[in-house]
Short mmCIF file of C-alpha atoms and ligand atoms in Angstrom, two decimals:
data_model
loop_
_atom_site.label_atom_id
_atom_site.label_comp_id
_atom_site.label_asym_id
_atom_site.label_seq_id
_atom_site.Cartn_x
_atom_site.Cartn_y
_atom_site.Cartn_z
CA UNK A 1 138.43 121.50 100.02
CA UNK A 2 141.77 120.67 98.41
CA UNK A 3 141.62 119.15 94.97
CA UNK A 4 142.88 115.67 95.96
CA UNK A 5 140.34 115.37 98.78
CA UNK A 6 137.36 116.46 96.75
CA UNK A 7 135.44 113.22 96.30
CA UNK A 8 132.99 114.95 93.95
CA UNK A 9 135.86 115.84 91.64
CA UNK A 10 137.30 112.31 91.84
CA UNK A 11 133.93 110.80 91.00
CA UNK A 12 133.35 113.31 88.20
CA UNK A 13 136.66 112.34 86.61
CA UNK A 14 135.80 108.64 86.87
CA UNK A 15 132.31 109.30 85.55
CA UNK A 16 133.56 111.20 82.50
CA UNK A 17 135.52 108.15 81.36
CA UNK A 18 132.45 105.95 81.22
CA UNK A 19 129.40 108.22 80.86
CA UNK A 20 129.20 111.05 78.30
CA UNK A 21 129.89 114.26 80.21
CA UNK A 22 129.89 112.19 83.41
CA UNK A 23 126.11 112.42 83.79
CA UNK A 24 122.96 110.65 82.69
CA UNK A 25 121.00 113.86 82.09
CA UNK A 26 122.80 116.96 80.79
CA UNK A 27 121.79 119.63 83.35
CA UNK A 28 123.44 117.61 86.14
CA UNK A 29 126.87 118.38 84.67
CA UNK A 30 126.84 122.02 85.94
CA UNK A 31 127.85 123.12 82.45
CA UNK A 32 125.78 126.32 82.65
CA UNK A 33 127.06 127.38 86.07
CA UNK A 34 130.57 125.89 85.97
CA UNK A 35 132.27 124.00 88.79
CA UNK A 36 132.10 120.40 89.89
CA UNK A 37 128.76 118.63 90.07
CA UNK A 38 127.94 117.29 93.51
CA UNK A 39 127.64 113.50 93.59
CA UNK A 40 124.88 112.68 96.03
CA UNK A 41 125.45 109.93 98.56
CA UNK A 42 122.19 109.99 100.47
CA UNK A 43 119.21 112.15 101.28
CA UNK A 44 116.77 112.56 104.13
CA UNK A 45 113.86 114.95 104.48
CA UNK A 46 114.77 118.34 103.02
CA UNK A 47 118.50 117.57 102.79
CA UNK A 48 121.04 115.64 100.82
CA UNK A 49 124.71 114.97 101.34
CA UNK A 50 127.38 114.89 98.66
CA UNK A 51 130.42 112.64 98.28
CA UNK A 52 132.36 114.88 100.70
CA UNK A 53 129.57 114.47 103.27
CA UNK A 54 128.66 118.11 102.74
CA UNK A 55 125.02 118.77 103.61
CA UNK A 56 122.67 120.83 101.43
CA UNK A 57 119.11 122.07 101.72
CA UNK A 58 117.60 120.56 98.59
CA UNK A 59 115.45 122.81 96.38
CA UNK A 60 115.45 120.57 93.31
CA UNK A 61 113.81 117.53 94.91
CA UNK A 62 114.91 115.31 92.01
CA UNK A 63 113.50 118.04 89.70
CA UNK A 64 110.08 117.83 91.25
CA UNK A 65 109.10 114.33 92.39
CA UNK A 66 110.18 114.57 96.04
CA UNK A 67 107.21 116.61 97.27
CA UNK A 68 107.27 114.83 100.65
CA UNK A 69 110.99 115.26 100.99
CA UNK A 70 113.36 112.30 100.92
CA UNK A 71 112.72 109.03 102.73
CA UNK A 72 109.19 109.70 103.97
CA UNK A 73 108.52 106.74 106.33
CA UNK A 74 105.12 105.80 104.84
CA UNK A 75 106.56 105.79 101.33
CA UNK A 76 109.65 103.84 102.32
CA UNK A 77 107.46 101.26 104.02
CA UNK A 78 105.20 100.89 100.97
CA UNK A 79 108.21 100.44 98.69
CA UNK A 80 109.86 97.89 101.01
CA UNK A 81 106.66 95.85 101.15
CA UNK A 82 106.26 95.98 97.38
CA UNK A 83 109.85 94.87 96.77
CA UNK A 84 109.26 91.69 98.75
CA UNK A 85 106.34 90.79 96.47
CA UNK A 86 108.40 91.08 93.30
CA UNK A 87 110.02 93.69 91.07
CA UNK A 88 108.16 93.28 87.80
CA UNK A 89 105.78 90.75 86.30
CA UNK A 90 104.85 91.84 82.79
CA UNK A 91 101.25 91.09 83.76
CA UNK A 92 98.61 93.37 85.28
CA UNK A 93 98.38 94.05 89.02
CA UNK A 94 95.74 95.43 91.37
CA UNK A 95 98.09 98.26 92.36
CA UNK A 96 98.02 99.71 88.83
CA UNK A 97 94.23 99.86 89.03
CA UNK A 98 94.43 101.51 92.44
CA UNK A 99 96.91 104.12 91.20
CA UNK A 100 94.82 104.83 88.08
CA UNK A 101 91.75 105.26 90.31
CA UNK A 102 93.67 107.51 92.69
CA UNK A 103 94.91 109.75 89.84
CA UNK A 104 91.48 109.99 88.19
CA UNK A 105 89.79 110.82 91.50
CA UNK A 106 92.07 113.86 91.80
CA UNK A 107 92.15 115.02 88.17
CA UNK A 108 88.52 114.81 86.98
CA UNK A 109 89.22 115.99 83.40
CA UNK A 110 90.36 112.43 82.64
CA UNK A 111 88.25 109.26 82.51
CA UNK A 112 91.15 106.89 81.87
CA UNK A 113 94.93 106.91 82.16
CA UNK A 114 97.74 104.81 80.86
CA UNK A 115 100.83 104.39 83.04
CA UNK A 116 104.31 104.63 81.55
CA UNK A 117 107.82 105.09 82.92
CA UNK A 118 108.93 108.63 82.06
CA UNK A 119 107.54 112.05 81.21
CA UNK A 120 109.17 111.84 77.81
CA UNK A 121 107.38 108.60 77.08
CA UNK A 122 104.06 109.99 78.32
CA UNK A 123 104.26 113.19 76.22
CA UNK A 124 105.40 111.28 73.14
CA UNK A 125 102.55 108.78 73.52
CA UNK A 126 100.02 111.58 74.14
CA UNK A 127 100.97 113.17 70.83
CA UNK A 128 100.66 109.88 68.97
CA UNK A 129 97.26 109.36 70.56
CA UNK A 130 96.14 112.92 69.71
CA UNK A 131 97.19 112.37 66.10
CA UNK A 132 95.55 108.96 65.95
CA UNK A 133 92.32 110.17 67.55
CA UNK A 134 91.97 113.27 65.34
CA UNK A 135 93.44 111.87 62.13
CA UNK A 136 95.59 115.01 61.89
CA UNK A 137 99.37 115.45 61.89
CA UNK A 138 100.22 118.96 63.00
CA UNK A 139 100.84 120.09 66.54
CA UNK A 140 101.51 123.32 68.37
CA UNK A 141 104.11 123.73 71.06
CA UNK A 142 105.47 126.87 72.71
CA UNK A 143 109.01 128.15 72.83
CA UNK A 144 110.52 127.49 76.27
CA UNK A 145 108.15 124.64 77.14
CA UNK A 146 109.78 121.24 77.55
CA UNK A 147 107.85 118.06 76.95
CA UNK A 148 110.65 115.54 77.13
CA UNK A 149 113.02 114.60 74.32
CA UNK A 150 110.82 112.89 71.76
CA UNK A 151 112.10 113.78 68.25
CA UNK A 152 109.03 115.78 67.18
CA UNK A 153 109.41 118.05 70.22
CA UNK A 154 113.10 118.94 69.87
CA UNK A 155 112.25 121.89 67.72
CA UNK A 156 112.50 125.66 67.54
CA UNK A 157 110.41 128.12 65.61
CA UNK A 158 110.87 128.39 61.85
CA UNK A 159 111.04 131.71 60.02
CA UNK A 160 107.32 132.41 60.09
CA UNK A 161 103.92 130.96 60.85
CA UNK A 162 103.55 129.52 57.38
CA UNK A 163 106.69 127.46 57.97
CA UNK A 164 107.14 124.82 60.62
CA UNK A 165 109.99 124.21 63.03
CA UNK A 166 113.68 123.39 62.83
CA UNK A 167 115.33 120.66 64.93
CA UNK A 168 117.21 121.78 68.06
CA UNK A 169 119.17 118.56 68.34
CA UNK A 170 121.50 116.80 65.96
CA UNK A 171 120.05 113.47 64.95
CA UNK A 172 116.55 114.81 64.39
CA UNK A 173 115.75 114.94 60.67
CA UNK A 174 113.91 118.13 59.58
CA UNK A 175 111.07 115.96 58.24
CA UNK A 176 110.37 114.70 61.78
CA UNK A 177 109.61 118.21 63.04
CA UNK A 178 107.92 119.47 59.89
CA UNK A 179 104.50 119.12 61.52
CA UNK A 180 105.45 120.95 64.70
CA UNK A 181 104.50 124.62 64.90
CA UNK A 182 106.42 126.52 67.60
CA UNK A 183 104.73 129.64 68.97
CA UNK A 184 105.59 132.27 71.53
CA UNK A 185 104.13 131.67 75.00
CA UNK A 186 101.39 134.11 76.07
CA UNK A 187 101.11 135.59 72.56
CA UNK A 188 97.37 135.62 71.79
CA UNK A 189 97.54 137.26 68.34
CA UNK A 190 100.11 134.75 67.09
CA UNK A 191 98.04 131.87 68.42
CA UNK A 192 94.97 133.15 66.59
CA UNK A 193 96.92 133.54 63.39
CA UNK A 194 98.28 129.98 63.67
CA UNK A 195 94.79 128.56 64.06
CA UNK A 196 93.47 130.71 61.22
CA UNK A 197 96.17 129.31 58.96
CA UNK A 198 96.33 125.68 60.08
CA UNK A 199 93.40 125.05 62.46
CA UNK A 200 91.78 122.16 60.60
CA UNK A 201 95.09 120.25 60.48
CA UNK A 202 96.19 120.67 64.11
CA UNK A 203 95.84 117.47 66.16
CA UNK A 204 96.86 119.01 69.47
CA UNK A 205 98.18 122.03 71.25
CA UNK A 206 100.60 120.96 73.97
CA UNK A 207 101.43 123.38 76.74
CA UNK A 208 103.02 123.58 80.16
CA UNK A 209 100.26 125.62 81.83
CA UNK A 210 102.72 126.97 84.35
CA UNK A 211 105.99 126.59 82.52
CA UNK A 212 108.73 125.22 84.77
CA UNK A 213 111.32 124.62 82.11
CA UNK A 214 111.91 128.32 81.47
CA UNK A 215 112.20 128.98 85.20
CA UNK A 216 108.61 129.82 86.23
CA UNK A 217 106.27 131.49 83.78
CA UNK A 218 102.49 131.30 84.00
CA UNK A 219 100.26 131.19 80.98
CA UNK A 220 98.06 134.24 81.52
CA UNK A 221 94.38 133.55 82.11
CA UNK A 222 93.28 135.34 78.89
CA UNK A 223 95.88 133.37 76.92
CA UNK A 224 94.73 130.07 78.40
CA UNK A 225 91.11 131.00 77.73
CA UNK A 226 91.98 131.63 74.06
CA UNK A 227 93.87 128.31 73.86
CA UNK A 228 90.75 126.53 75.12
CA UNK A 229 88.38 128.40 72.79
CA UNK A 230 90.48 127.92 69.68
CA UNK A 231 91.06 124.22 70.37
CA UNK A 232 87.33 123.65 70.85
CA UNK A 233 86.48 125.65 67.74
CA UNK A 234 88.92 123.73 65.54
CA UNK A 235 88.56 120.23 66.99
CA UNK A 236 92.14 120.37 68.30
CA UNK A 237 92.96 118.55 71.54
CA UNK A 238 94.26 120.80 74.31
CA UNK A 239 97.02 118.80 75.99
CA UNK A 240 98.24 119.95 79.40
CA UNK A 241 101.76 118.76 80.10
CA UNK A 242 101.52 118.59 83.87
CA UNK A 243 104.56 116.37 84.33
CA UNK A 244 105.96 119.08 86.58
CA UNK A 245 102.83 120.89 87.81
CA UNK A 246 100.65 117.81 88.41
CA UNK A 247 100.23 117.25 92.17
CA UNK A 248 102.91 119.89 92.65
CA UNK A 249 101.06 123.20 92.38
CA UNK A 250 97.78 121.80 93.74
CA UNK A 251 96.16 118.41 94.28
CA UNK A 252 94.20 118.91 91.06
CA UNK A 253 97.25 120.19 89.18
CA UNK A 254 97.58 123.47 87.26
CA UNK A 255 94.26 122.74 85.56
CA UNK A 256 92.51 123.20 88.90
CA UNK A 257 94.32 126.55 89.28
CA UNK A 258 92.99 127.74 85.89
CA UNK A 259 89.52 126.40 86.69
CA UNK A 260 89.38 128.85 89.61
CA UNK A 261 89.63 131.76 87.15
CA UNK A 262 87.79 130.04 84.28
CA UNK A 263 84.86 128.05 85.72
CA UNK A 264 84.42 124.66 84.05
CA UNK A 265 87.88 124.85 82.44
CA UNK A 266 89.38 121.49 81.47
CA UNK A 267 92.12 120.35 79.11
CA UNK A 268 91.32 117.45 76.75
CA UNK A 269 94.38 115.43 77.69
CA UNK A 270 96.80 115.51 80.61
CA UNK A 271 100.37 114.29 80.84
CA UNK A 272 101.69 113.48 84.33
CA UNK A 273 105.01 112.36 85.79
CA UNK A 274 107.43 113.39 88.52
CA UNK A 275 105.27 113.58 91.70
CA UNK A 276 103.03 110.65 90.66
CA UNK A 277 106.02 108.34 90.97
CA UNK A 278 107.27 109.85 94.24
CA UNK A 279 110.85 109.48 92.93
CA UNK A 280 110.42 106.20 91.04
CA UNK A 281 110.21 105.98 87.23
CA UNK A 282 106.50 106.50 86.64
CA UNK A 283 104.44 108.78 84.42
CA UNK A 284 101.00 108.74 82.82
CA UNK A 285 98.78 110.29 80.20
CA UNK A 286 95.02 110.42 80.23
CA UNK A 287 91.92 111.88 78.63
CA UNK A 288 88.21 111.31 78.22
CA UNK A 289 87.14 107.75 77.44
CA UNK A 290 86.40 108.48 73.75
CA UNK A 291 90.01 109.59 73.20
CA UNK A 292 91.66 106.90 75.34
CA UNK A 293 89.76 104.11 73.55
CA UNK A 294 91.89 104.81 70.47
CA UNK A 295 94.80 103.26 72.36
CA UNK A 296 95.90 99.63 71.84
CA UNK A 297 94.61 97.04 72.63
CA UNK A 298 91.22 98.75 72.15
CA UNK A 299 92.16 100.97 69.25
CA UNK A 300 94.66 101.48 66.47
CA UNK A 301 97.19 103.71 68.28
CA UNK A 302 100.06 101.51 69.43
CA UNK A 303 101.75 102.09 72.79
CA UNK A 304 103.44 99.64 75.17
CA UNK A 305 106.08 99.21 77.87
CA UNK A 306 107.88 96.28 79.53
CA UNK A 307 108.10 98.13 82.85
CA UNK A 308 104.88 100.18 82.51
CA UNK A 309 102.89 100.19 85.75
CA UNK A 310 105.85 98.70 87.57
CA UNK A 311 104.71 97.25 90.92
CA UNK A 312 107.41 98.96 93.01
CA UNK A 313 106.98 102.33 91.28
CA UNK A 314 103.19 102.20 91.61
CA UNK A 315 103.52 101.42 95.33
CA UNK A 316 105.76 104.47 95.73
CA UNK A 317 103.36 106.65 93.72
CA UNK A 318 100.28 105.47 95.63
CA UNK A 319 101.86 106.08 99.02
CA UNK A 320 102.94 109.55 97.86
CA UNK A 321 99.44 110.40 96.61
CA UNK A 322 97.95 109.28 99.91
CA UNK A 323 100.24 111.58 101.87
CA UNK A 324 99.69 114.66 99.70
CA UNK A 325 95.92 114.21 99.93
CA UNK A 326 95.84 114.91 103.64
CA UNK A 327 93.85 118.03 104.57
CA UNK A 328 95.90 121.21 104.63
CA UNK A 329 98.87 119.67 102.81
CA UNK A 330 98.97 122.26 100.02
CA UNK A 331 98.11 125.16 102.32
CA UNK A 332 101.20 124.44 104.35
CA UNK A 333 103.37 123.81 101.30
CA UNK A 334 102.19 127.04 99.61
CA UNK A 335 102.75 129.04 102.75
CA UNK A 336 106.37 127.88 103.04
CA UNK A 337 107.05 128.39 99.35
CA UNK A 338 105.64 131.95 99.35
CA UNK A 339 107.59 132.66 102.51
CA UNK A 340 110.79 131.63 100.73
CA UNK A 341 110.08 133.79 97.68
CA UNK A 342 109.06 136.78 99.82
CA UNK A 343 112.21 136.41 101.95
CA UNK A 344 114.45 136.29 98.89
CA UNK A 345 112.66 139.34 97.49
CA UNK A 346 113.21 141.31 100.70
CA UNK A 347 116.86 140.27 100.81
CA UNK A 348 117.45 141.38 97.22
CA UNK A 349 115.50 144.61 97.73
CA UNK A 350 117.67 145.46 100.72
CA UNK A 351 120.73 145.38 98.42
CA UNK A 352 118.97 147.25 95.62
CA UNK A 353 119.29 144.24 93.31
CA UNK A 354 116.66 143.69 90.64
CA UNK A 355 114.64 140.61 91.63
CA UNK A 356 111.18 139.16 91.19
CA UNK A 357 109.66 135.80 91.98
CA UNK A 358 106.47 133.78 91.83
CA UNK A 359 105.18 130.49 93.20
CA UNK A 360 102.22 128.15 93.18
CA UNK A 361 101.90 125.31 95.67
CA UNK A 362 105.37 123.82 96.12
CA UNK A 363 106.85 125.20 92.89
CA UNK A 364 108.65 128.53 92.59
CA UNK A 365 110.85 130.60 90.37
CA UNK A 366 112.77 133.84 90.63
CA UNK A 367 114.50 136.13 88.20
CA UNK A 368 117.31 138.64 88.64
CA UNK A 369 115.21 141.28 86.92
CA UNK A 370 112.55 143.62 88.16
CA UNK A 371 109.54 142.30 86.25
CA UNK A 372 108.27 138.76 85.74
CA UNK A 373 108.93 137.67 82.14
CA UNK A 374 105.98 136.38 80.09
CA UNK A 375 107.84 134.38 77.47
CA UNK A 376 111.10 132.62 76.65
CA UNK A 377 112.95 135.51 74.94
CA UNK A 378 112.30 137.64 78.04
CA UNK A 379 113.49 134.86 80.38
CA UNK A 380 116.69 134.70 78.37
CA UNK A 381 117.47 138.35 79.07
CA UNK A 382 118.38 137.31 82.65
CA UNK A 383 121.95 138.13 83.64
CA UNK A 384 123.50 134.64 83.47
CA UNK A 385 126.81 135.59 85.08
CA UNK A 386 125.03 137.07 88.08
CA UNK A 387 122.80 134.00 88.38
CA UNK A 388 125.89 131.77 88.39
CA UNK A 389 127.44 133.81 91.21
CA UNK A 390 124.22 133.47 93.15
CA UNK A 391 124.10 129.74 92.49
CA UNK A 392 127.65 129.12 93.70
CA UNK A 393 127.26 131.52 96.63
CA UNK A 394 124.25 129.53 97.81
CA UNK A 395 125.91 126.18 97.11
CA UNK A 396 128.93 127.21 99.22
CA UNK A 397 126.48 128.01 102.02
CA UNK A 398 124.74 124.62 101.84
CA UNK A 399 121.76 125.61 99.69
CA UNK A 400 121.27 123.62 96.48
CA UNK A 401 119.11 125.30 93.84
CA UNK A 402 118.81 124.26 90.19
CA UNK A 403 122.16 124.67 88.42
CA UNK A 404 120.64 126.67 85.55
CA UNK A 405 118.60 129.87 85.50
CA UNK A 406 115.86 128.42 83.30
CA UNK A 407 114.70 125.84 85.86
CA UNK A 408 111.99 126.09 88.49
CA UNK A 409 112.59 125.30 92.15
CA UNK A 410 110.74 123.02 94.54
CA UNK A 411 109.90 123.12 98.23
CA UNK A 412 108.82 119.89 99.93
CA UNK A 413 106.67 119.14 102.95
CA UNK A 414 109.89 118.26 104.78
CA UNK A 415 111.31 121.79 104.52
CA UNK A 416 110.91 123.47 107.90
CA UNK A 417 110.45 127.15 108.58
CA UNK A 418 114.01 127.05 109.94
CA UNK A 419 115.27 125.67 106.58
CA UNK A 420 113.53 128.49 104.75
CA UNK A 421 114.96 131.01 107.21
CA UNK A 422 118.47 129.58 106.82
CA UNK A 423 118.12 129.82 103.04
CA UNK A 424 117.13 133.48 103.25
CA UNK A 425 120.08 134.20 105.54
CA UNK A 426 122.43 132.56 103.02
CA UNK A 427 120.83 134.49 100.14
CA UNK A 428 121.16 137.74 102.08
CA UNK A 429 124.92 137.19 102.37
CA UNK A 430 125.25 136.37 98.68
CA UNK A 431 123.10 139.33 97.59
CA UNK A 432 125.28 141.58 99.73
CA UNK A 433 128.35 140.34 97.83
CA UNK A 434 126.60 140.76 94.50
CA UNK A 435 125.35 144.22 95.47
CA UNK A 436 128.85 145.45 96.31
CA UNK A 437 130.43 143.86 93.21
C1 PLP B 1 110.40 116.67 83.37
C2 PLP B 1 109.42 117.02 82.31
C3 PLP B 1 109.18 116.18 81.21
C4 PLP B 1 110.01 114.97 80.93
O1 PLP B 1 109.91 114.00 81.91
P1 PLP B 1 111.09 112.89 82.04
O2 PLP B 1 110.58 111.98 83.08
O3 PLP B 1 112.32 113.65 82.40
O4 PLP B 1 111.20 112.25 80.70
C5 PLP B 1 108.16 116.51 80.36
N1 PLP B 1 107.42 117.61 80.54
C6 PLP B 1 107.61 118.44 81.59
C7 PLP B 1 106.74 119.64 81.75
C8 PLP B 1 108.64 118.18 82.48
O5 PLP B 1 108.86 119.04 83.48
#
């Protein structure tokens, strides 16, 4: 593609004049991997097409929501019908009740949910509610977990457990993160120490149970068991941020995956997003009735939204939930996802390249190292230059994976066995180049 005919480049230049960095969310700018971001024109099923009409197999699925693939006919129909009835009313609708019922029927740890418009908003509101319900200020988060960009969560670990975090973004005053304790993921001893020191003051422990914002890292079962025990012991609310994993790794979310290993396991609160909106701006947070009744208008914790429970978004979410609830849906999705990871593994092995991967349901991750990392510092030891070569090699061959090594990948119901096979063929070629380099 010559420079003057590259429509992506032309659009990127236009975009950079009017939008900071040319994008409305930083990772889209390809800053980590270099090169020109692809501007997407349209999408269908497992594919999208860029401004040059180049076709790609899509493994980001809008960063998770598109579990059915793009343009699923039942979802499109539901959205079209909803649009004709009106875009937004600022008054309650039956569809919000239906969606709340549909979510609660699938995630039984919650008695009530509140619908909002983004994962950031849901996580931020969940923390306010946890603080309001417990009357405590402090919270625990883990390094490498992302819970949206609320001020209190843009934080990295301080110098020790007695000290709290430091902001990771300009514009966040240190005082705003002074109640946030940042711990290492999967580190039981540190967790115990933090509770021993601060337990009675900790409102909530927020965790991505399968972390998808440091590629793909599972909380180990013993670690999760300790999180649950310590939260119960200290009256701290265990908050599962399932914005990514909810309805993505299983119909009951990651919490249902942990409940297989730990019978009766439940978090106290759950944050949802991504899949529940099926690609529309929709997210939610929920808990047992006693906690949720602290929320306005019943209780003293304020939370609101002009577009919350939007009628078009809820129609899209409901139609998506209906489709993913069909028998065998996750079996098929898991099978394809494992097949992809196994195929990539075999391709890398054949070239003698260090590689390991993991998946659950329709979510996967892989690392250019020989052993799965258990925490953020380990994830960051990945060879970034080699990842970038892999990324561009795949992109050139029509396979679009996340443009950063610390992001998970997503397979949808629309991906066919042939798409998976084609991806493995492309990866085999790229690994061969990397192996001989
Ligand atoms: C995507 C994500 C968020 C933020 O959701 P937005 O809709 O982007 O604000 C929060 N938590 C997790 C685990 C996520 O993956």
